[in-house]
Amino acid sequence: MKDATYWSEQFKQKEISLAEYYQALSQRIKQENSALNAWVEWSGEELMQQQVADFAIAEDAPFAGVPFPLKMLGGQDKAGWKSTNGSRLLAEIRAHKTSNFTEKIEELGFIPAGKTNAPEFGFKNITDPVLYGPARNPWNTEHSPGGSSGGAAAAVASGIVPIAGASDGGGSIRIPASFCGLIGLKPTRGAMPSGPGGWRGWQGASIDFALTVSMRDTKKLFYALRGNEKAAPYHPPMDEWQSHTTPKSLKIAYLTDSPIGSSVSDEAVKAVQNSLKQLIELGHEVTEIAWPVDGQQLIRSYYSMNAAETSAMFDGIQQRLGRPLTINDMELLTWGIYQYGEKTPVKNYVNALNLWDRAAAAMEQLFTQYDLFLTPTTAFPAPRIDEELQSDNIRERLMNAESLSEEKLASLVYEMFEKSLTLTPFTQLANLTGQPAISLPAHLTAEGLPLGIQFMASKGREDLLLAIGQQLEEQGCFILPEAYRDN
C-alpha cells in the first residue's frame, strides 16, 4: 500500500529523492488539477523545490518528507499563505500566524503542500465556492467529492497524494470520505491541536484531522497528533491516554433510519447490512436499536449555534474592514446564516448548547451498554455537480433575509439545508456530542460510486474505532480508489 507511511520509509531509506518526488508531484498537479479543482493554491515547482531543499529528513519523524495539503480554512493556516476561507470577501487575505495544528503537522515531518478547495467558511457538505468553483470527485468528475473537505478528498482519492488535511464541524471529514472511498476519522472533541487564532471551533463541534487511505496511517497520525494546548477550552477524557485491551467480541448497536426522518437509499442500507454480516463472522455481537436522541431538535440547535457563531465572526470582520458587510460580500447561503445569527436570542444559543450536553449524556449512556454505534455515513452517494439543492423560492427569500423575523429565518435556514441534509443526516451527532466517529470505505453502489459506514464510540475511545477499522481492512472489506488497489 503506497500510503503516507510507505512514502516516508522510501524517503528515509533514500529509495527516492525528495527533489524527484516533488518535481513529479508538481507535474501531476499541473496536469490533473484542472479536471479536479482540488488544489486552489499551489506554491509552484520552483518554490516547492526550494522548500524541499531546505528540508532535513529526521529519522524519528513518523511522516518525514510526505506532502500534506492544507485545507483552505483557518484551522490549517500557515504564515504568509493564503487564508481565504473560500470567501471572495477574504480572497487576498494571508495568514499572519501558523496554526498550532499546522505547526504540529510540520513537527511530524510532513511538508505542507498547497491549499485545497473548501466551500465558503466550510458551511456546506459539498465544495462549490463562488471564489474557486466546484471540486470534482475522481471516481466520476460529474459528481461532487463532498464537503467541506472536498478538495482534500479529491486530492487523495485521485492518488496524487496519500493524505491531506481536513476538518469536521458537522461531517466535513466523514462525508467526503464516504463519497470518495477514503478513511475519515473525526477525533474526540478537544483531542487535536487548536489555536492560536481560534480555540473553540463552533463551540468544540469542529476539529482538524486528515483524510487517509490506510488504518496504519490513521492510527499513527492520531496518536502522534493527539493533545492540545493548556489554554484550549476543550480536552478529551483520560480514557484517551490509557491503554485498553480490545475485547475479541465487541457489542455493536446499529440502525439505518435517518435521525431526522428523511429517506435513506437502499445502497446505504445495504452498506450497513453487508458490514453486519462481516462483523458477525468476526465474532461481534450486533443489536438493532432506535435513535437515543431527538435528531430534529439537535439539527435545529446546530443551525442556531452556527448562525450565532457566524454573526460573531462577521462582527470581527466588519471591525477589521471598518465598514458594514452587505449581501454582495458573501454567498446567499452565508448571508442567510448570518442574518439568522443577527436575530438569534442569546437564550436560544445557550439552550442549544445545553441540548448538546443532554445528547452527549444520552450517547454516553448508550456506550455503557455497547462498545460501538454503527450507521451509514451518508444516506446517499455523492450528488452530481449540477444537482439542484436549493429552489428559486428559497433564493428569493434569502435575498430578503434581512427583513425577516428570527422565527422565519430559522425556518428558512432549515429549508435552505433540507435537500443537502437529506444526503448526509448521520454525521452531525458526533460533532454536537463530542464523541469520536470514523467513516470506513465499505461499499460500492451499482453505479460505481463509493459509500461509507460510520462507527461512533464513547469519548476518548478512538482505540475501538481504530481496532474495528483495522479488522475490516485486514478482511479485505475496504473499497479504496483505484490508485491504492494492489499497490
Coordinates of C-alpha atoms in Angstrom, one line a residue:
M1 CA 0.0 0.0 0.0
K2 CA 1.5 3.3 -1.1
D3 CA 0.2 5.3 1.8
A4 CA 1.9 8.1 3.7
T5 CA 3.9 5.5 5.8
Y6 CA 5.2 3.9 2.7
W7 CA 6.4 7.1 1.1
S8 CA 8.1 8.2 4.4
E9 CA 10.0 5.0 4.5
Q10 CA 11.1 5.4 0.9
F11 CA 12.4 8.9 1.7
K12 CA 14.2 7.7 4.8
Q13 CA 15.8 4.8 3.0
K14 CA 16.7 7.1 0.1
E15 CA 14.9 4.9 -2.4
I16 CA 13.7 8.1 -4.0
S17 CA 14.9 11.6 -3.5
L18 CA 12.6 14.3 -2.3
A19 CA 13.6 16.5 -5.2
E20 CA 12.5 13.9 -7.7
Y21 CA 9.3 13.1 -5.9
Y22 CA 8.2 16.7 -5.6
Q23 CA 9.1 17.5 -9.2
A24 CA 6.8 14.7 -10.2
L25 CA 4.1 15.9 -7.7
S26 CA 4.2 19.4 -9.2
Q27 CA 3.8 17.9 -12.7
R28 CA 0.9 15.7 -11.7
I29 CA -0.9 18.6 -10.0
K30 CA -0.3 20.8 -13.1
Q31 CA -1.7 18.1 -15.4
E32 CA -4.6 16.7 -13.3
N33 CA -5.9 19.5 -11.1
S34 CA -7.7 21.3 -13.9
A35 CA -10.1 18.3 -14.0
L36 CA -10.5 18.0 -10.2
N37 CA -10.1 21.6 -8.9
A38 CA -8.8 20.1 -5.7
W39 CA -5.9 22.5 -5.1
V40 CA -6.7 26.2 -5.1
E41 CA -3.3 27.3 -4.1
W42 CA 0.0 25.7 -5.1
S43 CA 3.4 27.1 -4.4
G44 CA 4.7 26.2 -7.8
E45 CA 7.6 23.9 -8.7
E46 CA 10.4 26.4 -8.1
L47 CA 9.2 27.4 -4.6
M48 CA 8.3 23.8 -3.8
Q49 CA 11.8 22.7 -4.7
Q50 CA 13.3 25.4 -2.5
Q51 CA 11.1 24.2 0.4
V52 CA 12.3 20.7 -0.2
A53 CA 15.9 21.7 -0.5
D54 CA 15.7 23.3 3.0
F55 CA 14.0 20.2 4.4
A56 CA 16.1 17.8 6.5
I57 CA 14.7 14.2 6.9
A58 CA 14.5 13.2 10.6
E59 CA 14.6 9.5 11.2
D60 CA 12.3 9.9 14.2
A61 CA 9.6 11.9 12.3
P62 CA 6.8 9.4 11.6
F63 CA 5.9 11.1 8.2
A64 CA 9.2 12.6 7.2
G65 CA 9.0 14.1 3.7
V66 CA 5.4 13.3 3.0
P67 CA 3.3 16.1 1.3
F68 CA 0.4 17.3 3.3
P69 CA -2.0 19.7 1.5
L70 CA -3.7 22.1 4.0
K71 CA -7.4 22.9 3.9
M72 CA -8.3 26.4 2.9
L73 CA -9.9 27.1 6.3
G74 CA -8.4 29.0 9.3
G75 CA -7.6 26.0 11.5
Q76 CA -4.9 25.0 9.0
D77 CA -3.2 28.3 8.4
K78 CA 0.5 28.7 7.5
A79 CA 2.0 32.1 8.0
G80 CA 2.3 34.0 4.7
W81 CA 0.0 31.6 2.8
K82 CA -3.5 32.5 1.6
S83 CA -6.2 32.2 4.2
T84 CA -9.4 32.9 2.3
N85 CA -11.9 30.5 3.9
G86 CA -13.2 30.0 0.4
S87 CA -14.7 33.5 0.5
R88 CA -14.5 36.3 -2.0
L89 CA -14.5 38.8 0.9
L90 CA -11.2 37.4 2.1
A91 CA -9.7 36.5 -1.4
E92 CA -6.4 38.3 -0.8
I93 CA -6.0 37.6 2.9
R94 CA -2.8 35.9 4.1
A95 CA -2.3 34.3 7.5
H96 CA -0.2 36.2 10.0
K97 CA 0.5 33.1 12.1
T98 CA 0.8 29.4 11.6
S99 CA -1.9 27.5 13.4
N100 CA -0.9 25.1 16.2
F101 CA -2.3 22.2 14.1
T102 CA -0.1 23.1 11.1
E103 CA 3.0 23.5 13.4
K104 CA 2.4 20.0 14.8
I105 CA 1.9 18.6 11.3
E106 CA 5.4 20.0 10.4
E107 CA 6.9 18.6 13.6
L108 CA 5.7 15.1 12.4
G109 CA 7.8 15.6 9.2
F110 CA 5.1 16.5 6.8
I111 CA 5.8 19.1 4.1
P112 CA 2.8 21.5 3.7
A113 CA 1.9 21.2 0.0
G114 CA -0.5 23.9 -1.1
K115 CA -4.1 24.6 -0.1
T116 CA -7.2 22.6 -1.0
N117 CA -10.7 23.7 -2.1
A118 CA -13.4 24.3 0.5
P119 CA -16.9 25.9 0.4
E120 CA -17.3 29.4 1.8
F121 CA -16.5 29.2 5.6
G122 CA -17.0 25.4 5.5
F123 CA -20.8 25.7 5.6
K124 CA -21.7 23.0 3.0
N125 CA -21.5 19.3 2.6
I126 CA -20.4 19.9 -1.0
T127 CA -17.5 22.0 -2.2
D128 CA -18.5 24.7 -4.8
P129 CA -17.4 28.1 -3.6
V130 CA -18.0 31.0 -5.9
L131 CA -14.4 32.1 -5.4
Y132 CA -12.9 28.8 -6.7
G133 CA -15.6 26.8 -8.4
P134 CA -16.6 23.2 -7.7
A135 CA -14.2 20.5 -6.7
R136 CA -14.8 17.2 -8.6
N137 CA -14.9 13.6 -7.5
P138 CA -12.1 11.4 -9.0
W139 CA -14.5 8.4 -9.1
N140 CA -16.7 10.4 -11.5
T141 CA -16.0 14.1 -12.2
E142 CA -19.6 14.7 -12.8
H143 CA -20.1 14.2 -9.1
S144 CA -19.1 16.2 -6.0
P145 CA -16.4 14.9 -3.7
G146 CA -18.5 16.3 -0.8
G147 CA -17.6 19.0 1.7
S148 CA -16.4 20.8 3.3
S149 CA -13.1 18.9 2.9
G150 CA -13.9 18.3 -0.7
G151 CA -10.7 19.5 -2.2
A152 CA -8.7 17.4 0.2
A153 CA -10.8 14.3 -0.6
A154 CA -10.3 14.8 -4.4
A155 CA -6.5 15.2 -3.9
V156 CA -6.3 11.9 -2.0
A157 CA -8.8 9.9 -4.0
S158 CA -7.1 10.8 -7.2
G159 CA -3.9 9.2 -5.9
I160 CA -1.9 12.4 -6.3
V161 CA -1.2 12.5 -2.5
P162 CA -1.9 9.7 0.1
I163 CA -3.1 12.0 2.8
A164 CA -4.5 15.6 3.2
G165 CA -5.5 17.9 5.9
A166 CA -9.3 18.0 6.6
S167 CA -11.6 19.3 9.3
D168 CA -15.0 18.3 10.6
G169 CA -17.7 20.5 12.1
G170 CA -20.7 18.6 11.0
G171 CA -19.3 15.7 9.0
S172 CA -16.8 17.5 6.8
I173 CA -14.2 14.7 7.1
R174 CA -16.6 11.8 7.1
I175 CA -18.9 13.0 4.3
P176 CA -16.0 13.3 1.7
A177 CA -14.6 10.1 3.0
S178 CA -17.9 8.3 2.2
F179 CA -18.3 10.0 -1.2
C180 CA -14.7 9.3 -2.2
G181 CA -13.9 5.9 -0.8
L182 CA -11.5 7.1 1.9
I183 CA -11.0 6.7 5.7
G184 CA -12.2 9.7 7.7
L185 CA -11.7 9.9 11.4
K186 CA -13.3 12.7 13.5
P187 CA -11.5 12.6 16.8
T188 CA -13.0 13.3 20.3
R189 CA -13.7 16.9 21.0
G190 CA -10.5 18.6 22.2
A191 CA -8.2 15.8 21.2
M192 CA -6.4 17.7 18.4
P193 CA -4.3 20.8 18.4
S194 CA -6.2 24.1 18.2
G195 CA -5.5 27.8 18.3
P196 CA -4.0 30.3 18.4
G197 CA -6.3 32.2 16.1
G198 CA -9.5 30.3 17.2
W199 CA -9.8 27.9 20.1
R200 CA -13.5 26.8 20.3
G201 CA -14.2 25.8 16.7
W202 CA -18.1 26.1 16.7
Q203 CA -18.1 25.5 20.4
G204 CA -16.0 22.4 20.0
A205 CA -18.1 20.9 17.2
S206 CA -15.3 21.5 14.7
I207 CA -12.0 19.7 14.8
D208 CA -9.0 19.3 12.5
F209 CA -7.5 16.0 11.3
A210 CA -7.0 14.3 7.9
L211 CA -8.3 12.1 5.2
T212 CA -6.3 8.8 4.7
V213 CA -6.2 5.6 2.8
S214 CA -4.9 3.1 5.4
M215 CA -5.6 2.3 9.0
R216 CA -1.9 2.4 9.9
D217 CA -1.7 6.0 8.7
T218 CA -4.9 6.9 10.5
K219 CA -3.7 5.3 13.8
K220 CA -0.1 6.7 13.6
L221 CA -1.4 10.2 12.8
F222 CA -3.9 10.2 15.6
Y223 CA -1.5 9.1 18.3
A224 CA 1.2 11.5 17.0
L225 CA -1.2 14.5 16.8
R226 CA -3.4 14.0 19.9
G227 CA -3.0 16.6 22.6
N228 CA -3.8 20.2 22.9
E229 CA -2.5 23.4 24.4
K230 CA -3.3 24.0 28.1
A231 CA -5.1 27.2 27.0
A232 CA -7.6 25.2 24.9
P233 CA -11.1 25.2 26.4
Y234 CA -11.8 21.5 25.5
H235 CA -9.8 18.5 26.5
P236 CA -10.7 14.8 26.0
P237 CA -11.3 12.5 28.9
M238 CA -8.4 10.5 30.4
D239 CA -9.7 7.3 28.6
E240 CA -7.8 8.6 25.5
W241 CA -4.4 8.4 27.3
Q242 CA -4.9 4.9 28.8
S243 CA -4.0 1.6 27.3
H244 CA -7.1 -0.6 26.5
T245 CA -7.4 -4.2 25.7
T246 CA -9.9 -4.6 22.8
P247 CA -12.4 -7.4 23.6
K248 CA -12.5 -10.1 21.0
S249 CA -16.2 -9.7 20.8
L250 CA -17.5 -6.1 20.7
K251 CA -21.1 -5.2 21.4
I252 CA -22.2 -3.1 18.4
A253 CA -25.5 -1.2 18.2
Y254 CA -26.7 -0.2 14.8
L255 CA -29.6 1.4 12.8
T256 CA -30.2 2.6 9.3
D257 CA -33.1 5.0 9.8
S258 CA -32.4 8.7 9.3
P259 CA -32.3 10.7 12.6
I260 CA -34.5 13.4 11.0
G261 CA -37.0 11.0 9.4
S262 CA -35.7 11.6 5.8
S263 CA -35.2 8.9 3.3
V264 CA -32.2 6.6 3.2
S265 CA -31.1 5.0 0.0
D266 CA -31.2 1.2 -0.5
E267 CA -27.5 1.3 -1.2
A268 CA -26.7 2.9 2.2
V269 CA -28.9 0.3 4.0
K270 CA -27.1 -2.4 2.0
A271 CA -23.7 -1.0 3.0
V272 CA -24.6 -1.4 6.7
Q273 CA -26.2 -4.8 6.2
N274 CA -23.2 -6.3 4.4
S275 CA -20.9 -4.9 7.1
L276 CA -23.1 -6.5 9.8
K277 CA -22.6 -9.9 8.1
Q278 CA -18.8 -9.4 8.3
L279 CA -18.9 -8.2 11.9
I280 CA -20.9 -11.3 12.9
E281 CA -18.4 -13.5 11.2
L282 CA -15.6 -11.8 13.1
G283 CA -17.4 -12.7 16.3
H284 CA -19.0 -9.4 17.3
E285 CA -22.5 -9.1 18.7
V286 CA -24.8 -6.7 16.8
T287 CA -28.1 -5.3 18.0
E288 CA -30.6 -3.0 16.2
I289 CA -31.7 0.0 18.3
A290 CA -33.8 3.1 17.9
W291 CA -32.3 6.6 18.0
P292 CA -31.4 7.5 21.5
V293 CA -31.7 11.3 20.8
D294 CA -34.0 13.6 19.0
G295 CA -32.4 14.3 15.7
Q296 CA -34.8 17.1 14.6
Q297 CA -34.1 19.1 17.8
L298 CA -30.4 18.6 17.5
I299 CA -30.1 19.7 13.9
R300 CA -32.1 22.9 14.6
S301 CA -29.9 23.6 17.6
Y302 CA -26.9 23.1 15.3
Y303 CA -28.1 25.7 12.9
S304 CA -28.8 28.1 15.8
M305 CA -25.3 27.7 17.1
N306 CA -23.8 28.0 13.6
A307 CA -25.8 31.2 13.0
A308 CA -24.7 32.8 16.2
E309 CA -21.1 31.9 15.6
T310 CA -21.3 33.4 12.1
S311 CA -22.7 36.6 13.4
A312 CA -19.8 36.9 15.9
M313 CA -17.3 36.1 13.1
F314 CA -18.7 38.7 10.8
D315 CA -18.7 41.3 13.6
G316 CA -15.0 40.8 13.9
I317 CA -14.5 41.1 10.1
Q318 CA -16.6 44.3 10.0
Q319 CA -14.4 45.8 12.6
R320 CA -11.2 44.9 10.7
L321 CA -12.6 46.2 7.4
G322 CA -14.1 49.3 9.0
R323 CA -17.4 49.0 7.2
P324 CA -20.7 47.0 7.5
L325 CA -21.0 43.9 5.4
T326 CA -23.6 43.6 2.7
I327 CA -25.3 40.8 0.8
N328 CA -22.8 41.4 -2.0
D329 CA -19.9 40.4 0.3
M330 CA -20.9 36.7 0.5
E331 CA -22.8 33.9 -1.0
L332 CA -26.5 33.8 -0.4
L333 CA -26.4 30.7 1.8
T334 CA -23.8 32.5 4.1
W335 CA -26.0 35.7 4.1
G336 CA -29.0 33.6 5.3
I337 CA -27.0 32.1 8.2
Y338 CA -25.6 35.5 9.1
Q339 CA -29.0 37.2 9.2
Y340 CA -30.3 34.3 11.3
G341 CA -27.5 34.8 13.7
E342 CA -28.0 38.5 13.9
K343 CA -31.5 37.8 15.3
T344 CA -30.9 34.7 17.4
P345 CA -31.7 35.4 21.1
V346 CA -28.8 34.7 23.5
K347 CA -31.1 32.3 25.4
N348 CA -31.6 30.2 22.2
Y349 CA -27.9 29.9 21.8
V350 CA -27.5 28.8 25.5
N351 CA -30.4 26.4 25.1
A352 CA -28.8 24.8 22.0
L353 CA -25.5 24.1 23.9
N354 CA -27.5 22.7 26.8
L355 CA -29.3 20.4 24.4
W356 CA -25.9 19.2 23.1
D357 CA -24.9 18.3 26.6
R358 CA -28.0 16.3 27.3
A359 CA -27.5 14.5 24.0
A360 CA -23.9 13.7 24.9
A361 CA -25.1 12.2 28.2
A362 CA -27.6 10.1 26.4
M363 CA -25.0 8.8 24.0
E364 CA -22.6 8.1 26.8
Q365 CA -25.4 6.1 28.5
L366 CA -25.7 4.1 25.2
F367 CA -22.0 3.4 25.4
T368 CA -22.3 1.8 28.8
Q369 CA -24.3 -0.9 27.0
Y370 CA -22.5 -1.0 23.7
D371 CA -18.9 -0.5 22.6
L372 CA -19.7 0.9 19.2
F373 CA -22.6 2.5 17.3
L374 CA -22.9 1.8 13.6
T375 CA -24.9 3.7 10.9
P376 CA -24.4 4.6 7.3
T377 CA -22.0 7.6 6.9
T378 CA -24.2 9.2 4.3
A379 CA -27.7 8.4 3.2
F380 CA -26.9 8.6 -0.5
P381 CA -23.8 8.6 -2.7
A382 CA -22.2 11.7 -3.9
P383 CA -24.6 14.1 -5.7
R384 CA -23.9 15.4 -9.2
I385 CA -22.2 18.7 -9.5
D386 CA -25.3 20.2 -11.2
E387 CA -27.8 18.7 -8.7
E388 CA -30.2 21.4 -7.5
L389 CA -30.0 21.6 -3.7
Q390 CA -32.0 24.9 -3.4
S391 CA -35.1 26.3 -5.1
D392 CA -35.7 29.6 -6.7
N393 CA -38.2 30.3 -3.9
I394 CA -35.5 29.8 -1.2
R395 CA -33.1 32.0 -3.1
E396 CA -35.7 34.8 -3.4
R397 CA -36.4 34.6 0.3
L398 CA -32.6 34.7 1.1
M399 CA -32.4 37.9 -0.9
N400 CA -34.8 39.4 1.6
A401 CA -33.4 37.7 4.7
E402 CA -32.5 41.0 6.4
S403 CA -36.2 41.9 6.8
L404 CA -37.3 38.5 8.2
S405 CA -38.0 37.7 11.8
E406 CA -35.9 35.2 13.8
E407 CA -38.7 32.6 13.6
K408 CA -38.9 32.9 9.8
L409 CA -35.2 32.9 9.4
A410 CA -35.0 29.7 11.5
S411 CA -37.5 28.1 9.1
L412 CA -35.7 29.5 6.1
V413 CA -32.3 28.1 7.2
Y414 CA -33.7 24.7 7.8
E415 CA -35.4 24.7 4.3
M416 CA -32.1 26.0 2.8
F417 CA -30.2 23.0 4.0
E418 CA -33.1 20.4 3.8
K419 CA -32.0 18.8 0.5
S420 CA -28.4 18.6 1.4
L421 CA -29.1 17.4 4.9
T422 CA -31.2 14.5 3.4
L423 CA -27.9 13.4 1.7
T424 CA -26.0 13.4 5.0
P425 CA -28.1 13.3 8.2
F426 CA -25.9 10.9 10.1
T427 CA -22.7 12.8 10.8
Q428 CA -23.7 15.9 12.8
L429 CA -24.5 14.0 16.0
A430 CA -20.8 13.2 16.8
N431 CA -19.9 16.9 16.4
L432 CA -22.6 18.1 18.8
T433 CA -21.9 15.4 21.5
G434 CA -18.1 15.4 21.1
Q435 CA -17.8 11.7 20.6
P436 CA -15.3 10.3 18.0
A437 CA -16.5 8.8 14.8
I438 CA -15.0 7.2 11.7
S439 CA -16.2 6.6 8.2
L440 CA -14.8 3.4 6.5
P441 CA -14.9 2.7 2.7
A442 CA -17.0 -0.4 2.8
H443 CA -19.4 -0.2 -0.1
L444 CA -19.6 0.4 -3.9
T445 CA -23.0 1.2 -5.4
A446 CA -24.4 -0.3 -8.6
E447 CA -23.5 3.0 -10.3
G448 CA -19.9 2.6 -9.3
L449 CA -19.8 5.3 -6.5
P450 CA -18.5 4.6 -3.0
L451 CA -20.4 4.8 0.2
G452 CA -19.1 4.6 3.7
I453 CA -20.2 3.2 7.0
Q454 CA -19.8 5.1 10.2
F455 CA -18.9 3.9 13.7
M456 CA -19.2 6.1 16.8
A457 CA -17.6 5.4 20.2
S458 CA -17.5 6.9 23.7
K459 CA -15.4 9.9 24.2
G460 CA -11.7 9.1 24.3
R461 CA -12.2 5.6 22.8
E462 CA -10.7 6.1 19.4
D463 CA -8.9 2.8 20.1
L464 CA -12.1 1.0 19.4
L465 CA -12.7 2.8 16.1
L466 CA -9.1 2.1 15.0
A467 CA -9.4 -1.6 16.0
I468 CA -12.7 -2.2 14.1
G469 CA -11.3 -0.4 11.1
Q470 CA -8.2 -2.5 11.1
Q471 CA -10.2 -5.7 11.4
L472 CA -12.3 -4.8 8.4
E473 CA -9.3 -3.6 6.5
E474 CA -7.5 -6.9 7.1
Q475 CA -10.6 -8.8 6.0
G476 CA -10.4 -7.0 2.6
C477 CA -13.7 -5.1 3.2
F478 CA -12.4 -1.7 2.1
I479 CA -13.1 -0.5 -1.4
L480 CA -10.5 2.2 -2.0
P481 CA -9.9 4.4 -5.0
E482 CA -8.2 2.6 -7.9
A483 CA -4.9 4.3 -7.2
Y484 CA -4.5 2.4 -4.0
R485 CA -5.6 -1.1 -5.0
D486 CA -3.0 -3.8 -5.2
N487 CA 0.0 -1.5 -4.9

